[in-house]
Coordinates of C-alpha atoms and ligand atoms in Angstrom, one line a residue:
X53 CA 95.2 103.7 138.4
X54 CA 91.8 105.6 138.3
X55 CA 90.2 106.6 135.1
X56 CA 88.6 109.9 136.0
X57 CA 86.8 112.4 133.7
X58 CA 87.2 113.3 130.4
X59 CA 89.5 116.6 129.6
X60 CA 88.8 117.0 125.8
X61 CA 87.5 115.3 122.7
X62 CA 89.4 115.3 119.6
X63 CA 88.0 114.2 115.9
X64 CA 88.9 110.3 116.6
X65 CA 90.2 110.3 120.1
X66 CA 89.2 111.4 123.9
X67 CA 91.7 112.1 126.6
X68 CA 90.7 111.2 130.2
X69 CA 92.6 112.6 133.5
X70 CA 93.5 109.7 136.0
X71 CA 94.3 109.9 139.8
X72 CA 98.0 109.8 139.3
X73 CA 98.3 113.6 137.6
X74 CA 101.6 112.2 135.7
X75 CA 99.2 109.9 133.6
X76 CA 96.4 110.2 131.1
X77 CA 94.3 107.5 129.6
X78 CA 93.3 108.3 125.7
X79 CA 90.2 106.2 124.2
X80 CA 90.5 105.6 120.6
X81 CA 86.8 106.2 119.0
X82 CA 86.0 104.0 116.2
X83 CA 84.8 108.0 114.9
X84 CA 86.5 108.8 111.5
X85 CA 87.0 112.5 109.9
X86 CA 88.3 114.2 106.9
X87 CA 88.9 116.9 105.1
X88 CA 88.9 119.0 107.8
X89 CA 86.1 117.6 109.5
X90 CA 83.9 118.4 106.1
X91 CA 83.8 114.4 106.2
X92 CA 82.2 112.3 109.0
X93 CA 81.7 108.6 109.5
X94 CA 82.5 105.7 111.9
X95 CA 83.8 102.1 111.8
X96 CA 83.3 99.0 113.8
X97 CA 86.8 98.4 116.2
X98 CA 88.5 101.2 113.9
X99 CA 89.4 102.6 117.3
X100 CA 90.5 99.3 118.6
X101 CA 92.7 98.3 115.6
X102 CA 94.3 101.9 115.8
X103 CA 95.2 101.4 119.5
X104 CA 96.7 98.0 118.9
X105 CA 98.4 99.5 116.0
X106 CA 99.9 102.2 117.9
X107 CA 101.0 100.3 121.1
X108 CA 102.9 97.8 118.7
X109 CA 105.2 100.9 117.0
X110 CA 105.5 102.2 120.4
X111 CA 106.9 99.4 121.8
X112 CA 108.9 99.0 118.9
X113 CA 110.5 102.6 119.2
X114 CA 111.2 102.0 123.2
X115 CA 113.1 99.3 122.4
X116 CA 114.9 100.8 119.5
X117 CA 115.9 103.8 122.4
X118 CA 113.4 106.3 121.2
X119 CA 111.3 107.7 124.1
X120 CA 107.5 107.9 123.8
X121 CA 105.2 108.7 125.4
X122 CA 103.3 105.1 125.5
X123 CA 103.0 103.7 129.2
X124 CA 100.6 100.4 128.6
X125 CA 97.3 99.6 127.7
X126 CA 94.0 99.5 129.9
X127 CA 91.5 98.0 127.7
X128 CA 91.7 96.9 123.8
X129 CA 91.1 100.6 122.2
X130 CA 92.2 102.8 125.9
X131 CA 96.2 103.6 126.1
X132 CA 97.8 104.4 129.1
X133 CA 100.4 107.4 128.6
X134 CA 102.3 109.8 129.9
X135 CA 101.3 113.5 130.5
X136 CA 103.6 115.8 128.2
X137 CA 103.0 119.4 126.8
X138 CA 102.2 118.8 123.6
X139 CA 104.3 120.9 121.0
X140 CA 102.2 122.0 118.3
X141 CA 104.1 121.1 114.9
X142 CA 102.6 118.2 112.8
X143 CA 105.9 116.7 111.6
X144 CA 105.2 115.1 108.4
X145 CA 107.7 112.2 106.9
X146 CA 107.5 111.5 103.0
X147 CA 108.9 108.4 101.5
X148 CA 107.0 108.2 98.4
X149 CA 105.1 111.4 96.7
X150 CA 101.5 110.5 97.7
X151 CA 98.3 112.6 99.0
X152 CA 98.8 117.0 99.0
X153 CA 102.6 116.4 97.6
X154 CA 101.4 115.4 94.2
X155 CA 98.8 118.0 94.6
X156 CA 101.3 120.8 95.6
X157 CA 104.9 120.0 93.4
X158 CA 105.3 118.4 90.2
X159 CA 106.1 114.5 92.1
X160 CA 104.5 111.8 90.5
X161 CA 101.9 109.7 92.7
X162 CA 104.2 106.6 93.7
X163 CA 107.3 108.3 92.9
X164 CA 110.2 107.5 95.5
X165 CA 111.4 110.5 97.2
X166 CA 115.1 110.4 98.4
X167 CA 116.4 111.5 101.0
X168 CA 112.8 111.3 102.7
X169 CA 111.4 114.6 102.7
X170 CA 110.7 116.2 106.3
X171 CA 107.5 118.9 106.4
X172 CA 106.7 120.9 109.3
X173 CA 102.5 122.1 109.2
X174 CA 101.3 124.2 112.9
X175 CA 98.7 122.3 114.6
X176 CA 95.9 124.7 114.2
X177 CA 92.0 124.0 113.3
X178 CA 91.6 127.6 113.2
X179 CA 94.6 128.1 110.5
X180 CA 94.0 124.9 108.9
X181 CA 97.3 123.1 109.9
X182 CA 99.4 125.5 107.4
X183 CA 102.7 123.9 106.4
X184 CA 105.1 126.3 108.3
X185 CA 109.5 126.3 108.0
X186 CA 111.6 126.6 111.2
X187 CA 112.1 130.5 111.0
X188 CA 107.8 129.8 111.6
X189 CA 108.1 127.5 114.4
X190 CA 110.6 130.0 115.8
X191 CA 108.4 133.2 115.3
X192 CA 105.7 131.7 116.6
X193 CA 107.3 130.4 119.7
X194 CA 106.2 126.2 118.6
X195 CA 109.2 125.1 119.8
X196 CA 113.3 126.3 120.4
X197 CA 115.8 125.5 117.5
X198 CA 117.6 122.9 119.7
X199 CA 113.8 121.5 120.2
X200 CA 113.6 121.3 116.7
X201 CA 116.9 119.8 115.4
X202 CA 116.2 117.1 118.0
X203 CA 112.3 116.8 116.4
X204 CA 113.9 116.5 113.2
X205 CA 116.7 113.9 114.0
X206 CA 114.1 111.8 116.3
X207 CA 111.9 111.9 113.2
X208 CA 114.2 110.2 110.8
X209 CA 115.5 107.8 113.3
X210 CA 111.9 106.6 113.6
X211 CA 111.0 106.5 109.8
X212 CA 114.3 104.9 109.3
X213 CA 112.8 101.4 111.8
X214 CA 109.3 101.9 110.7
X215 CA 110.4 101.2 107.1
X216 CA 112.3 98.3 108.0
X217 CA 109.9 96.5 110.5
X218 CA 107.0 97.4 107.9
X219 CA 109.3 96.3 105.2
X220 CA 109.8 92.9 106.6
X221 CA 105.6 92.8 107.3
X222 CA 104.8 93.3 103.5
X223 CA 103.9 97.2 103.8
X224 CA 105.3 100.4 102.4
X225 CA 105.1 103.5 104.3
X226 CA 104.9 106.4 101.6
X227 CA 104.1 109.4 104.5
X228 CA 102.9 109.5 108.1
X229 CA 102.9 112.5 110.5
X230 CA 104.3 112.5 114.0
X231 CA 103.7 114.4 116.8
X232 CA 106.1 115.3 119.7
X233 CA 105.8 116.5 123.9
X234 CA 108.1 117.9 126.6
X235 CA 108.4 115.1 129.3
X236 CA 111.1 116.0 132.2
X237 CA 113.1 118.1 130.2
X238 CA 113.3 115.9 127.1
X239 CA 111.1 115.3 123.7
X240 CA 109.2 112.5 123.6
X241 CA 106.8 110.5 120.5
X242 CA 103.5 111.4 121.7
X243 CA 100.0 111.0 119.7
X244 CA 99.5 107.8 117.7
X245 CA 101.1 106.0 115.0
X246 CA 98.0 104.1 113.3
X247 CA 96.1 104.0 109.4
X248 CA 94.8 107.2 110.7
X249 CA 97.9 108.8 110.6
X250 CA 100.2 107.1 108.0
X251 CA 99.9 105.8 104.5
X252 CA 100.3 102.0 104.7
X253 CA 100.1 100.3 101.2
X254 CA 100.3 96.6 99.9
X255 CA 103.8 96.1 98.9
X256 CA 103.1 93.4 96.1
X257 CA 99.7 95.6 94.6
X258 CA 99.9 99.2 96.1
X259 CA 96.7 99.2 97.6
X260 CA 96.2 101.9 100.2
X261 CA 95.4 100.1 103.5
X262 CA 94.4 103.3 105.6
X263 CA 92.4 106.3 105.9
X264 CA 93.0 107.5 102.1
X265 CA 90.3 104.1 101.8
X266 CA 87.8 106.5 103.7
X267 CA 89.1 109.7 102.3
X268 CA 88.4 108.8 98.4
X269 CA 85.9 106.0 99.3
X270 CA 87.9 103.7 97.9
X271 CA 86.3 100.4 100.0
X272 CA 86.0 98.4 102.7
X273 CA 87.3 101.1 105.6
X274 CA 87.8 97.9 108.5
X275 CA 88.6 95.3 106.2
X276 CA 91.8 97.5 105.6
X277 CA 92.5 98.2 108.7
X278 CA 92.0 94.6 110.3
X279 CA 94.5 94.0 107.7
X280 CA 97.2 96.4 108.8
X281 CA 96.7 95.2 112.4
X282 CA 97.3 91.5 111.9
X283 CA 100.2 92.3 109.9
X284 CA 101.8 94.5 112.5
X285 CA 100.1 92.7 115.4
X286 CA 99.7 89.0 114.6
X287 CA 98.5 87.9 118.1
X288 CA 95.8 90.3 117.7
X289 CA 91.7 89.5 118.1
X290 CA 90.5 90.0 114.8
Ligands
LIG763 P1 98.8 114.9 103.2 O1 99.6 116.1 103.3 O2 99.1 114.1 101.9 O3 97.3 115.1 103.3 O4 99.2 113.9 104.4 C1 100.5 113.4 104.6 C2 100.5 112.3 105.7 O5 100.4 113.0 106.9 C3 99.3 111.3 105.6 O6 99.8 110.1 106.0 C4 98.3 111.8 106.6 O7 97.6 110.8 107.1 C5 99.2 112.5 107.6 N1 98.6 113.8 108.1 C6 98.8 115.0 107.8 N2 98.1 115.9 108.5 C7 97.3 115.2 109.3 C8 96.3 115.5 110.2 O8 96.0 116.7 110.5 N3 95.7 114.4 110.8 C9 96.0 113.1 110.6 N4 95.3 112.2 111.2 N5 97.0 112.8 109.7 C10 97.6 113.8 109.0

C-alpha cells in the first residue's frame, strides 16, 4: 500500500489517501490544541505515544467483537485504517464528574457517576461542538434512531472493557469521547482512543495523566503521556 497525498489537516492529526481507495493512512502530529484552538503547543513523540495508545485499545475492542475502524500500523505515529463516513456526534462517556460536568451540574470533581452518563455534542468548529439530545441528532439528519441506539449500546460496551483493562493497568478512566463511521452497512469505532481524547488518572494519587496536564498546565505534558503508554503498551520504545 501507497501513501499518497494529504486530504485534510485536523488540530493534532493529518489524513492521507492511499492507492487502495478503501484505505486511509492518519499521521498523528506531536501538535497539541485547546480550548478551542485558543491554545497551541507541541510535544516531543506526543503523536507517537497517542498512535501506540490507540492501536493497543483497538486491538483490544477487535478482539472483544467490537468493530473499528483500525487496520494496522505503518510507521510508529501513522495508522492504517479503514475509510468510513464519519458520523458527526462526539459521544462522550462519563464515569467520574470531571472537566465541563462539574462546570455545568452541581457533581463534585472526583465524584463517581453511576450508571455512567452518556452525552451526545455535534461535531462542529463553527457551532462549537454544542451538546445536542437524539430528537437533535435526528433534526439535523447526524444519524437514524437505529444508528443511534446502536452508537449508544457500542458506547457502553466499550467503556464497560476500557475500565477493566485500565483497571487492571493501575488507571481510572473518569470521561473519554468516541467517535463512530458507516463501513458496509454497519457502525464502526473510528477516530482515536489516546490522552488526547480521554481522562486517564493515577489510580493510587489521582493525578491526571493526559491532555487536562496541557489544558491547566499542570506539568510535564510527555512525561505523562510516556507514562500512559508504557502502562497500556509495555513493549513500547520509550
Ligand atoms: P469535557 O466536556 O470535560 O471538556 O470533556 C469530556 C471528555 O471528552 C474529555 O475526556 C475530553 O478529552 C473529551 N472531549 C470532549 N470533546 C472533545 C473534543 O472536541 N476533542 C477532544 N480531543 N476530546 C474531547
Amino acid at each position: 500500500m501507497e501513501k499518497l497525498e494529504e486530504l485534510y489537516s485536523g488540530k493534532a492529526k493529518t489524513v492521507f489517501r492511499t492507492d487502495n481507495p478503501e484505505k486511509l493512512v492518519m499521521e498523528f502530529r506531536d501538535s497539541l490544541t485547546a480550548f478551542d484552538g485558543k491554545k497551541k503547543s507541541s510535544a516531543p513523540k506526543k503523536g507517537y505515544y497517542n498512535a501506540q495508545i490507540s492501536a493497543k485499545l483497538f486491538r483490544l475492542l477487535e478482539d472483544n467483537g467490537i468493530k473499528t475502524h483500525f487496520d494496522s500500523m505503518l510507521s510508529g505515529n501513522e495508522m492504517v485504517v479503514d475509510t468510513v463516513e464519519i458520523i458527526k456526534i462526539e459521544v462522550i462517556v462519563r464515569n467520574i464528574a470531571a472537566g465541563s460536568l462539574t462546570r455545568k451540574y452541581p457533581f463534585r470533581a472526583g465524584e463517581k457517576l453511576d450508571p455512567p452518563v452518556l452525552l451526545f455534542d455535534y461535531k462542529s468548529d463553527e457551532y462549537g461542538d454544542p451538546m445536542i439530545n437524539e430528537d437533535m441528532a435526528l433534526a439535523l439528519r447526524l444519524a437514524t434512531k437505529e444508528e443511534l441506539s446502536n452508537i449508544r449500546e457500542l458506547a457502553l460496551r466499550i467503556n464497560s472493557i476500557l475500565l477493566d483493562y485500565l483497571d487492571e493497568r493501575g488507571l481510572l478512566l473518569p470521561d473519554f469521547k468516541l467517535e463512530f463511521g458507516r463501513h458496509k452497512g454497519r457502525i464502526v469505532l473510528a477516530d482515536e482512543i489516546s490522552c488526547d481524547t480521554c481522562r486517564f488518572w493515577d489510580k493510587k494519587t489521582g493525578e491526571s495523566l493526559d491532555k487536562d496536564v496541557f489544558r491547566f498546565d499542570k506539568g510535564d505534558l510527555v512525561a505523562a503521556y510516556r507514562e500512559v503508554a508504557k502502562r497500556i503498551v509495555p513493549e513500547i520504545n520509550s
